[in-house]
GROMACS .gro file of C-alpha atoms in nm:
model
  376
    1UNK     CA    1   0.703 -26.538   5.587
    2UNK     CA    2   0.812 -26.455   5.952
    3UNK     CA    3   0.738 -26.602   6.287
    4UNK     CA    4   0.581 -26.457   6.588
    5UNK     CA    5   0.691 -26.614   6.928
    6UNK     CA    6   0.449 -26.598   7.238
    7UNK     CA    7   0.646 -26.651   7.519
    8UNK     CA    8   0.399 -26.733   7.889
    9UNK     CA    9   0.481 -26.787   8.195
   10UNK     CA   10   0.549 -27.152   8.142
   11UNK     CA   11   0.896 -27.076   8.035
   12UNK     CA   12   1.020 -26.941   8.324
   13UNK     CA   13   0.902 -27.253   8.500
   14UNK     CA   14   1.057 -27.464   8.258
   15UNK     CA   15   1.385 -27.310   8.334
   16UNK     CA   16   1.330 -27.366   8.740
   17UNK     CA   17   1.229 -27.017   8.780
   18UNK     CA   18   0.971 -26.974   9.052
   19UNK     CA   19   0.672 -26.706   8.876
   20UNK     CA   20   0.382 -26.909   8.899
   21UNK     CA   21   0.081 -26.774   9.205
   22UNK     CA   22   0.118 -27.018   9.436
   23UNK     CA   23   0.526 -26.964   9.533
   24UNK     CA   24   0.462 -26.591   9.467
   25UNK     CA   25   0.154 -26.592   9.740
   26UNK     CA   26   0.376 -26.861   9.951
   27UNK     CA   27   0.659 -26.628   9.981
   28UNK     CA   28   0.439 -26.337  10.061
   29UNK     CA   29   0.296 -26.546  10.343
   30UNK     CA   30   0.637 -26.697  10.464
   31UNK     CA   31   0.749 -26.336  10.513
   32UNK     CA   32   0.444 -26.184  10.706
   33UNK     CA   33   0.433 -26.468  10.950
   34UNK     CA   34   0.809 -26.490  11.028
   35UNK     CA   35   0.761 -26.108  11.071
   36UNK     CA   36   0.471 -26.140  11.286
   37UNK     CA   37   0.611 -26.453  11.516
   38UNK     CA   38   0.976 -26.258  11.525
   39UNK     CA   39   0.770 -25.933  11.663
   40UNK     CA   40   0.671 -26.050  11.986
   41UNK     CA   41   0.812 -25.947  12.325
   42UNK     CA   42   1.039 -26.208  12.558
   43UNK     CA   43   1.084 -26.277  12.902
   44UNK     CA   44   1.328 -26.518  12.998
   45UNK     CA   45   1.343 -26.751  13.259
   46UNK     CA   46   1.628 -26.998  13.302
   47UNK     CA   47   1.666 -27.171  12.927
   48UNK     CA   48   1.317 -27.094  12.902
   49UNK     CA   49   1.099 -26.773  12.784
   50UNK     CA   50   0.798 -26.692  12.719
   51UNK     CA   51   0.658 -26.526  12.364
   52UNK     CA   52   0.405 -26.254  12.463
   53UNK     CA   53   0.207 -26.187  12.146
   54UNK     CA   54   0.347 -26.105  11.777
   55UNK     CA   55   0.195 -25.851  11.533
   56UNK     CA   56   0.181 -25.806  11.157
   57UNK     CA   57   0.022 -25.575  10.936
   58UNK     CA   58   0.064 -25.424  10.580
   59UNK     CA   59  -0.227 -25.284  10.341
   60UNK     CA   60  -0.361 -25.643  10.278
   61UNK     CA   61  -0.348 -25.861  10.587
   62UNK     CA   62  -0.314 -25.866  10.945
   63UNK     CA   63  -0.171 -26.109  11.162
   64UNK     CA   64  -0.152 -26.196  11.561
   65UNK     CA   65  -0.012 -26.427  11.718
   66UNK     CA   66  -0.279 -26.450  11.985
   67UNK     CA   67  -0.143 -26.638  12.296
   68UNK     CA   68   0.196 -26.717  12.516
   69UNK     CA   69   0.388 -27.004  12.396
   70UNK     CA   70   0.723 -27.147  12.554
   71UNK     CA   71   1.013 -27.293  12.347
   72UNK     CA   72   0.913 -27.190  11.984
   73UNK     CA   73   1.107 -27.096  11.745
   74UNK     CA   74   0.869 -27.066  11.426
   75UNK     CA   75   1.089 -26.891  11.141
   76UNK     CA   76   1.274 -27.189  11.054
   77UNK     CA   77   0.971 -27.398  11.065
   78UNK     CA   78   0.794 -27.147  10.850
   79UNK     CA   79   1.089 -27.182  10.581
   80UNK     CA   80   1.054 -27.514  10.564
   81UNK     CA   81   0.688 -27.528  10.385
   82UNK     CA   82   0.633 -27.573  10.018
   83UNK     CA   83   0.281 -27.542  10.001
   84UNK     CA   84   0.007 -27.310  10.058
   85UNK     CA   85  -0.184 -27.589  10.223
   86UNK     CA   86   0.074 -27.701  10.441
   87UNK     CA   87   0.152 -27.340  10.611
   88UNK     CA   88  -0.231 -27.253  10.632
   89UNK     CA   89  -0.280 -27.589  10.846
   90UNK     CA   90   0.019 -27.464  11.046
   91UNK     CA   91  -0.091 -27.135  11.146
   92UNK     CA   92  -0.448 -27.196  11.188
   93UNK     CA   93  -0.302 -27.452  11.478
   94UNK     CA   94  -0.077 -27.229  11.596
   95UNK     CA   95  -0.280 -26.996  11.712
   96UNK     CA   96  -0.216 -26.714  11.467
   97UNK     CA   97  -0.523 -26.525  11.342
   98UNK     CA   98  -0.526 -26.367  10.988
   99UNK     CA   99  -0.742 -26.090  10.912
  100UNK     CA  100  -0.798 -25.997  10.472
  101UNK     CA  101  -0.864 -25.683  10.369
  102UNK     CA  102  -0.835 -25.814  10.015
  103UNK     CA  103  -1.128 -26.057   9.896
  104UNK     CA  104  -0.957 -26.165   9.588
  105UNK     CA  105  -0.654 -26.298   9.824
  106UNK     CA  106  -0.817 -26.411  10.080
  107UNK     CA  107  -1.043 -26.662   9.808
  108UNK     CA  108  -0.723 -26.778   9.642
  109UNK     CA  109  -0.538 -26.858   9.969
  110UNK     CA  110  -0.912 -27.073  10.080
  111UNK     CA  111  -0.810 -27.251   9.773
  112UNK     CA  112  -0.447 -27.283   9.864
  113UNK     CA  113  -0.346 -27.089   9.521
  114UNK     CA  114  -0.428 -27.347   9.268
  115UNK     CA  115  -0.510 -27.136   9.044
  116UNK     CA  116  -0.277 -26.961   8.728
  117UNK     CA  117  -0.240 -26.586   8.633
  118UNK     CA  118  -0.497 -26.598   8.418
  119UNK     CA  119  -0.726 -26.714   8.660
  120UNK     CA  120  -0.633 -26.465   8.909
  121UNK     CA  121  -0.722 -26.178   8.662
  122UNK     CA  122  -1.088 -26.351   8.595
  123UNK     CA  123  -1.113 -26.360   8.930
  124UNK     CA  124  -1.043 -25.987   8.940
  125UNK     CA  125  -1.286 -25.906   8.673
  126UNK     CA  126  -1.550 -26.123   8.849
  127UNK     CA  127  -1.494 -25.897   9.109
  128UNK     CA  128  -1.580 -25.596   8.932
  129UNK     CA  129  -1.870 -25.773   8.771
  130UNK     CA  130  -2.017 -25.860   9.142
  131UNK     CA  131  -1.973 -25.483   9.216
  132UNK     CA  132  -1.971 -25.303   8.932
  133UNK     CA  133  -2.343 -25.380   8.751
  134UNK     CA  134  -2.476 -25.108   9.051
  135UNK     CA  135  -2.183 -24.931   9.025
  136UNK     CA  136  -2.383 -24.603   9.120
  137UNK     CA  137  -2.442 -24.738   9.418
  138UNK     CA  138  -2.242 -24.483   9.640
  139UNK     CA  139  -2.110 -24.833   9.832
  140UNK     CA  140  -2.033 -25.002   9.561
  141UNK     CA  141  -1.829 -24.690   9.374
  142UNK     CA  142  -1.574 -24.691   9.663
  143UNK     CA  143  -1.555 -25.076   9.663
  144UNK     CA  144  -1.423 -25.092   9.327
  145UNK     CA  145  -1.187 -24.831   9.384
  146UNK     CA  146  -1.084 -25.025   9.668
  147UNK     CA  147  -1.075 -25.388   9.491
  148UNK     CA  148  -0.856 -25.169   9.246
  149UNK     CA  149  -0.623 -25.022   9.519
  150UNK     CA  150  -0.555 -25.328   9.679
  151UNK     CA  151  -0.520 -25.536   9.333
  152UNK     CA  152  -0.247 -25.243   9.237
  153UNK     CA  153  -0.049 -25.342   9.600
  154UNK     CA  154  -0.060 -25.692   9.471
  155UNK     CA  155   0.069 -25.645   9.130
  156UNK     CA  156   0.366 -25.419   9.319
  157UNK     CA  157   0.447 -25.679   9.563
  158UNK     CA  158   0.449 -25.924   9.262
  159UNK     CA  159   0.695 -25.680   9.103
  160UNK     CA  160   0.911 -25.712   9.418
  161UNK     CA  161   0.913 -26.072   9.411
  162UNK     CA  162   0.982 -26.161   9.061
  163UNK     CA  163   1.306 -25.916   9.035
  164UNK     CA  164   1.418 -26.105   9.362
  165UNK     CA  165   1.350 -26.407   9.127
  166UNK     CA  166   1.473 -26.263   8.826
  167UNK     CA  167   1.842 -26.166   9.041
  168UNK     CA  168   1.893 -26.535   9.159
  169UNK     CA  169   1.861 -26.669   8.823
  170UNK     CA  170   2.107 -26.786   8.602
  171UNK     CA  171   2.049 -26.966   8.287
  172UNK     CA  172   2.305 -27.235   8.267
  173UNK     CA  173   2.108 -27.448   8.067
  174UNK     CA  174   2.165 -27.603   7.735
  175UNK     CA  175   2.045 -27.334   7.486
  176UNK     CA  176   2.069 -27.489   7.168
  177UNK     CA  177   1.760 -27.764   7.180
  178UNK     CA  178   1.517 -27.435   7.248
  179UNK     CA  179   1.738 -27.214   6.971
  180UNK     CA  180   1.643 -27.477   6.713
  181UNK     CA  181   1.264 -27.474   6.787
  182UNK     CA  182   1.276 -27.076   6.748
  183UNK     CA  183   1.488 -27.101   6.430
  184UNK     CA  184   1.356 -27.394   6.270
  185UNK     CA  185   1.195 -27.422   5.930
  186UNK     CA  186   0.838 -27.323   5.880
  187UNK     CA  187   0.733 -27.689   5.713
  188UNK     CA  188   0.471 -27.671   5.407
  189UNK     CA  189   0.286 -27.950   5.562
  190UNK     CA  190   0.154 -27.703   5.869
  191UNK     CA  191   0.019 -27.442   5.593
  192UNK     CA  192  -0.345 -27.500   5.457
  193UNK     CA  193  -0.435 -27.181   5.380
  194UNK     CA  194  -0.186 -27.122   5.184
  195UNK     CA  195   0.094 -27.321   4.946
  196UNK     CA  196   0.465 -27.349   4.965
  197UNK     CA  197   0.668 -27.510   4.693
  198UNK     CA  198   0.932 -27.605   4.943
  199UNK     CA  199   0.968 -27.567   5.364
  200UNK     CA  200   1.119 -27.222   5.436
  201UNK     CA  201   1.321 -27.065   5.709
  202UNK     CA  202   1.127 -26.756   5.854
  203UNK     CA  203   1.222 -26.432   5.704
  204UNK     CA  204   1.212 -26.231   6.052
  205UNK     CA  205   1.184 -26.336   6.451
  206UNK     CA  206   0.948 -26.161   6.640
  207UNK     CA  207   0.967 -26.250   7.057
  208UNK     CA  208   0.622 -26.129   7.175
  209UNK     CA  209   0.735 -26.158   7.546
  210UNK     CA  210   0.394 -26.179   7.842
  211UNK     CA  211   0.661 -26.250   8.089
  212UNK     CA  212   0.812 -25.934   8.320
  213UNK     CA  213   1.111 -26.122   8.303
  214UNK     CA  214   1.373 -26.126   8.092
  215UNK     CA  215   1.488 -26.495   8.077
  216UNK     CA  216   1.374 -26.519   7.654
  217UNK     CA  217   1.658 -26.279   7.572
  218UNK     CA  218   1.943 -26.509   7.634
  219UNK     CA  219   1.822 -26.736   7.334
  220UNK     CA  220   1.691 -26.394   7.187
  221UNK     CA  221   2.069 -26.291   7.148
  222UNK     CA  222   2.177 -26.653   6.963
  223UNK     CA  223   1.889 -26.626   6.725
  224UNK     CA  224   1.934 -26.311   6.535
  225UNK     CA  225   2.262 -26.417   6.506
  226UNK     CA  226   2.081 -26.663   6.238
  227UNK     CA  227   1.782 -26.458   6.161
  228UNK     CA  228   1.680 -26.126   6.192
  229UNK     CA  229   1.503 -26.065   6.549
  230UNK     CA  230   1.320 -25.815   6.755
  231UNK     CA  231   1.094 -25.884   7.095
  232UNK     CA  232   0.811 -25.720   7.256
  233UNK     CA  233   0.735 -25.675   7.599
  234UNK     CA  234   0.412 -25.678   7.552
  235UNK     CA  235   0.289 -25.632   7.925
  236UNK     CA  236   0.590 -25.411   8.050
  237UNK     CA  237   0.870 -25.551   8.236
  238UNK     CA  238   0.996 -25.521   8.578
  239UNK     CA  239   1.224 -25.186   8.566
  240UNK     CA  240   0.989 -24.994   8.325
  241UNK     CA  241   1.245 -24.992   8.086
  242UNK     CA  242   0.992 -25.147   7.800
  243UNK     CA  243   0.675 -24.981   7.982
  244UNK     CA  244   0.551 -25.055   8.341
  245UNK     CA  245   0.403 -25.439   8.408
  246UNK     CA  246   0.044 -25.430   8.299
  247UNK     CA  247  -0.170 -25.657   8.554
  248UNK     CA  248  -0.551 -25.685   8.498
  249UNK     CA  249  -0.852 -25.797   8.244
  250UNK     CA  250  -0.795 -25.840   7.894
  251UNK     CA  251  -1.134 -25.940   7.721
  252UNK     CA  252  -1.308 -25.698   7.558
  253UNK     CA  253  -1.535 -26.000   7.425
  254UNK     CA  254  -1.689 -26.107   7.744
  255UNK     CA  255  -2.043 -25.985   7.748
  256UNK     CA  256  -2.020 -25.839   8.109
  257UNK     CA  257  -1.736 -25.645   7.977
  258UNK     CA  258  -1.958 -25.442   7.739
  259UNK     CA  259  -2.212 -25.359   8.016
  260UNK     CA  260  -1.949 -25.172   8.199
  261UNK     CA  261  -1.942 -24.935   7.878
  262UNK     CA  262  -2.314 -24.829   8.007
  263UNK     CA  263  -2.173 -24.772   8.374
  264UNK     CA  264  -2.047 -24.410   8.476
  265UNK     CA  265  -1.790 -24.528   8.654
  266UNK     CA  266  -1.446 -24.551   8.512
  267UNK     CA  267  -1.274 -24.708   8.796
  268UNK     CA  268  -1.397 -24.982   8.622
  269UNK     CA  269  -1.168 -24.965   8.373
  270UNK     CA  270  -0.787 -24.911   8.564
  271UNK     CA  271  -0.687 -25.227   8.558
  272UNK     CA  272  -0.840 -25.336   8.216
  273UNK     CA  273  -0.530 -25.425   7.950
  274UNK     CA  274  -0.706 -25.262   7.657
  275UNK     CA  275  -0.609 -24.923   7.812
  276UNK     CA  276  -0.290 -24.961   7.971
  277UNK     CA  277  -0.147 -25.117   7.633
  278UNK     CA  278  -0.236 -24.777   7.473
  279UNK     CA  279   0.029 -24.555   7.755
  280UNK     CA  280   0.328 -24.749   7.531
  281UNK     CA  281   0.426 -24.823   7.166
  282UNK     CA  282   0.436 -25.176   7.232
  283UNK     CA  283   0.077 -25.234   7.108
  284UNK     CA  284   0.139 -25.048   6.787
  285UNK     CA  285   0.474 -25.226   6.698
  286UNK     CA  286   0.294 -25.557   6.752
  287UNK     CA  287   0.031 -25.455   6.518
  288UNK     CA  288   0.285 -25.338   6.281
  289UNK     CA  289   0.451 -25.668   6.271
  290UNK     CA  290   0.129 -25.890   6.217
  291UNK     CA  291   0.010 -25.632   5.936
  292UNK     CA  292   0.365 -25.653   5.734
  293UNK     CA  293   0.344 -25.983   5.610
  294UNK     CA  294   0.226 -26.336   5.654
  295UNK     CA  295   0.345 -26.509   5.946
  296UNK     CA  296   0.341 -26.862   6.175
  297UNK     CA  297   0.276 -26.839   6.558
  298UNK     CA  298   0.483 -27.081   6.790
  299UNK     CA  299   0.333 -27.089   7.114
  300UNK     CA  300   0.604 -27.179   7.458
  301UNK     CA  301   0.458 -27.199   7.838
  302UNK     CA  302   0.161 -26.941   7.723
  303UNK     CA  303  -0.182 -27.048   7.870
  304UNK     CA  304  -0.401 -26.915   7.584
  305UNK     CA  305  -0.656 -26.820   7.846
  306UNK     CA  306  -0.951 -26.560   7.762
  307UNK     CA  307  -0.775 -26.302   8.013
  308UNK     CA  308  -0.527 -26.217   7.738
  309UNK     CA  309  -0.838 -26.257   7.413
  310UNK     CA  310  -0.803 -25.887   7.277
  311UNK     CA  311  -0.474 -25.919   7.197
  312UNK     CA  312  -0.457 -26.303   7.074
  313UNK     CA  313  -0.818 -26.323   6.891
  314UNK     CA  314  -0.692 -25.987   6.681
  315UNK     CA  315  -0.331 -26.242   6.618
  316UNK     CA  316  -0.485 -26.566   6.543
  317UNK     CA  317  -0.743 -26.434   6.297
  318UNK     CA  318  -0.552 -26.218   6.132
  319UNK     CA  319  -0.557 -26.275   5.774
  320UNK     CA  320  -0.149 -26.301   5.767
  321UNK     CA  321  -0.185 -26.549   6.053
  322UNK     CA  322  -0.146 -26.852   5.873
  323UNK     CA  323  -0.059 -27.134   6.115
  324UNK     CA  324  -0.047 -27.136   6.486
  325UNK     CA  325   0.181 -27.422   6.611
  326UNK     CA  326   0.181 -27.533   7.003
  327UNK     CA  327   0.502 -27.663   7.163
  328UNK     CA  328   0.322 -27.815   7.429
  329UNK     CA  329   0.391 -27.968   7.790
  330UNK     CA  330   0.530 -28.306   7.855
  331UNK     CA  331   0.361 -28.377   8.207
  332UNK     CA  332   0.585 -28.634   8.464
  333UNK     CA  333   0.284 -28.906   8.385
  334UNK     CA  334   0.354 -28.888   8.036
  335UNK     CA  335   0.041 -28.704   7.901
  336UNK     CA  336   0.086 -28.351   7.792
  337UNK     CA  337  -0.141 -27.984   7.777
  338UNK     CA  338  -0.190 -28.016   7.362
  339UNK     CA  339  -0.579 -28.069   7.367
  340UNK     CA  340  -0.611 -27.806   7.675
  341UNK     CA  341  -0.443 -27.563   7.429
  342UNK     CA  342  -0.655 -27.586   7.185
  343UNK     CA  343  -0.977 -27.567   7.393
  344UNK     CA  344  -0.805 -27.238   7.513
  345UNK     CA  345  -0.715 -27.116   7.175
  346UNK     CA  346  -1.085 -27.202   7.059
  347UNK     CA  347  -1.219 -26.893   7.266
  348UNK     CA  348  -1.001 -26.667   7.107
  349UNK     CA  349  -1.172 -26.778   6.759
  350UNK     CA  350  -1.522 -26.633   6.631
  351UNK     CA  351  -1.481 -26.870   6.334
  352UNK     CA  352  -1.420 -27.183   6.431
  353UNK     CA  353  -1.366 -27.340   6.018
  354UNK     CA  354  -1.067 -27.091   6.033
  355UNK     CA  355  -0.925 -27.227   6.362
  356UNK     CA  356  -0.896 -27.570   6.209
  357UNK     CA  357  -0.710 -27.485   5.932
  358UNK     CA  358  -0.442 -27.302   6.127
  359UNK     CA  359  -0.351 -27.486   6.406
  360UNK     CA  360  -0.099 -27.700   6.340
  361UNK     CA  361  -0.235 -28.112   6.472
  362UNK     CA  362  -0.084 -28.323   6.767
  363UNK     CA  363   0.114 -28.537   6.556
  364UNK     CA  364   0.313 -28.270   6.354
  365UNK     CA  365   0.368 -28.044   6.678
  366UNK     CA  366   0.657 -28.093   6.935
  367UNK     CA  367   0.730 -28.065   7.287
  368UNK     CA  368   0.910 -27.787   7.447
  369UNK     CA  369   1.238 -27.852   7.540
  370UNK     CA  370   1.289 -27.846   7.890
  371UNK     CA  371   1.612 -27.664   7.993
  372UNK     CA  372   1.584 -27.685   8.340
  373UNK     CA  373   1.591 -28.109   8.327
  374UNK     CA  374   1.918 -28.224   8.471
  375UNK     CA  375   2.073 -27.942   8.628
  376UNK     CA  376   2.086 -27.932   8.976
   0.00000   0.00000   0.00000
């Protein structure tokens, strides 16, 4: 029997790396408003001068900076915010006006970026739904192609930010508590659909990778050392060198997905993952490796939401799929994401009486290790 590893974002946060949407969007924000406040114009009097105006544009916001002030220095005040919140109360009293030409980012900065990746791509795709059922509406056609544009600038500019991210990383962690999880034995007590005489070690490692970042392959490299491994990156990764980073919709399921089929409008479809997974191999290889054999899924830092259900409802009912165990997160109150796992994994499941036979219960899963506890 092998084991399939789905590795989410949530382990590059365990290791202190910043991925999630909100530092992503807070960086982005940091660095058009120091460049806007920096652009201005001086005249100086004395130890004093006076800031005439400061511009800012790119393809997704502008800024100005819309009166005189005297005695500011904003770009070290700027890089001292950690929240969305915090630096949206600052400009708004500071005078600088923000003009979106991107709905989906001006929505998730109103709600200071609370939300995940997954949420941001069924945000997207509500997008296209609010446009897209009269797509031949000659308005409507080029606002797709525009949500589309602008959603393509923002998976870019993601791409630009996470190899800055990726660069100033360095795992010094301890390795070994995470090695163990990947390596460990598959026990007979989290198999119901099928018997072992005795608890196993997996025949074959397979690291399916959603990440654009590498950070899996340092405990990659120590595993096949002990068992045979491979990885998969299934959405791309940030150089291209294992496809380009695939950014969009991935749920075929959803009902408003299938009326698109009837629309004659295939902007519709650019930034659906269903399509983009066919321009590599990396699609095929997974399906090769789920048909081979039977095999356990271990789930680390992925959010199991429905933006990813093509690909995980054709993994967790696959006939060889016979357990799927959750290494869930330890919150700092104590409680932990098991049960909103399994509510996620329960979408990706037409039949249900299958989905409680192979997820593995509370009490015989584990928490992740956390690597990133202790080091400073």
């Amino acid at each position: 029997m092998n084991r399939l590893i789905i590795i989410g974002n949530g382990f590059d946060l365990a290791h202190g790396i910043k991925t999630n949407y909100h530092d992503f969007i807070l960086d982005y924000l940091k660095t058009c408003l120091i460049e806007c406040s920096e652009s201005g114009s001086f005249t100086m009097s004395s130890s004093h001068f006076e800031r005439i105006g400061g511009y800012f544009k790119d393809d997704l916001l502008e800024i100005k900076l819309r009166t005189k002030y005297s005695n500011v220095i904003y770009t070290e005040k700027i890089k001292e915010f950690q929240t969305i919140k915090e630096l949206v109360e600052f400009y708004k009293r500071n005078e600088f006006s923000i003009t979106h030409s991107f709905e989906l980012l001006l929505n998730t900065i109103n709600e200071y970026c609370t939300l995940n990746w997954v949420d941001l791509e069924d945000r997207y795709f509500d997008l296209l739904v609010k446009y897209g059922s009269t797509a031949l509406k000659k308005n409507n056609i080029d606002k797709i192609k525009l949500i589309n544009d602008k959603f393509e600038i923002l998976k870019q500019l993601l791409q630009e930010y996470l190899i800055k991210q990726q660069l100033q990383f360095s795992n010094l962690s301890n390795k070994e508590p995470l090695v163990d999880c990947f390596c460990d034995k598959i026990y007979k007590n989290e198999l119901v659909t099928i018997t072992l005489e005795e608890s196993i070690f997996p025949e074959n490692l397979y690291f399916l990778n959603f990440n654009y970042t590498n950070t899996f392959e340092d405990y990659f490299r120590d595993c096949r050392i002990k068992i045979p491994s491979n990885f998969n990156y299934i959405h791309g990764n940030l150089h291209g060198v294992h496809g380009n980073a695939i950014f969009g919709f991935g749920d075929e399921l959803d009902k408003r997905y299938l009326g698109f089929e009837d629309e004659k409008n295939n902007e519709l479809f650019k930034h659906i993952k269903s399509f983009e997974y066919l321009k590599t191999k990396n699609y095929y290889l997974l399906t090769r490796f789920i048909e081979s054999q039977d095999f356990q899924v271990h789930i680390y830092g992925h959010s199991c939401g429905i933006s990813d259900r093509t690909m995980l409802n054709q993994i967790f009912e696959h006939e060889n799929c016979k357990s799927i165990k959750i290494y869930y997160h330890k919150k700092s109150d104590g409680s932990n994401d098991y049960t909103e796992k399994i509510y996620e994994i329960s979408r990706h499941f037409k039949d249900k009486g299958m989905m409680r036979k192979k997820i593995v219960p509370f009490d015989l899963s584990s928490e992740m290790p956390q690597p990133n506890k202790g080091i400073k």
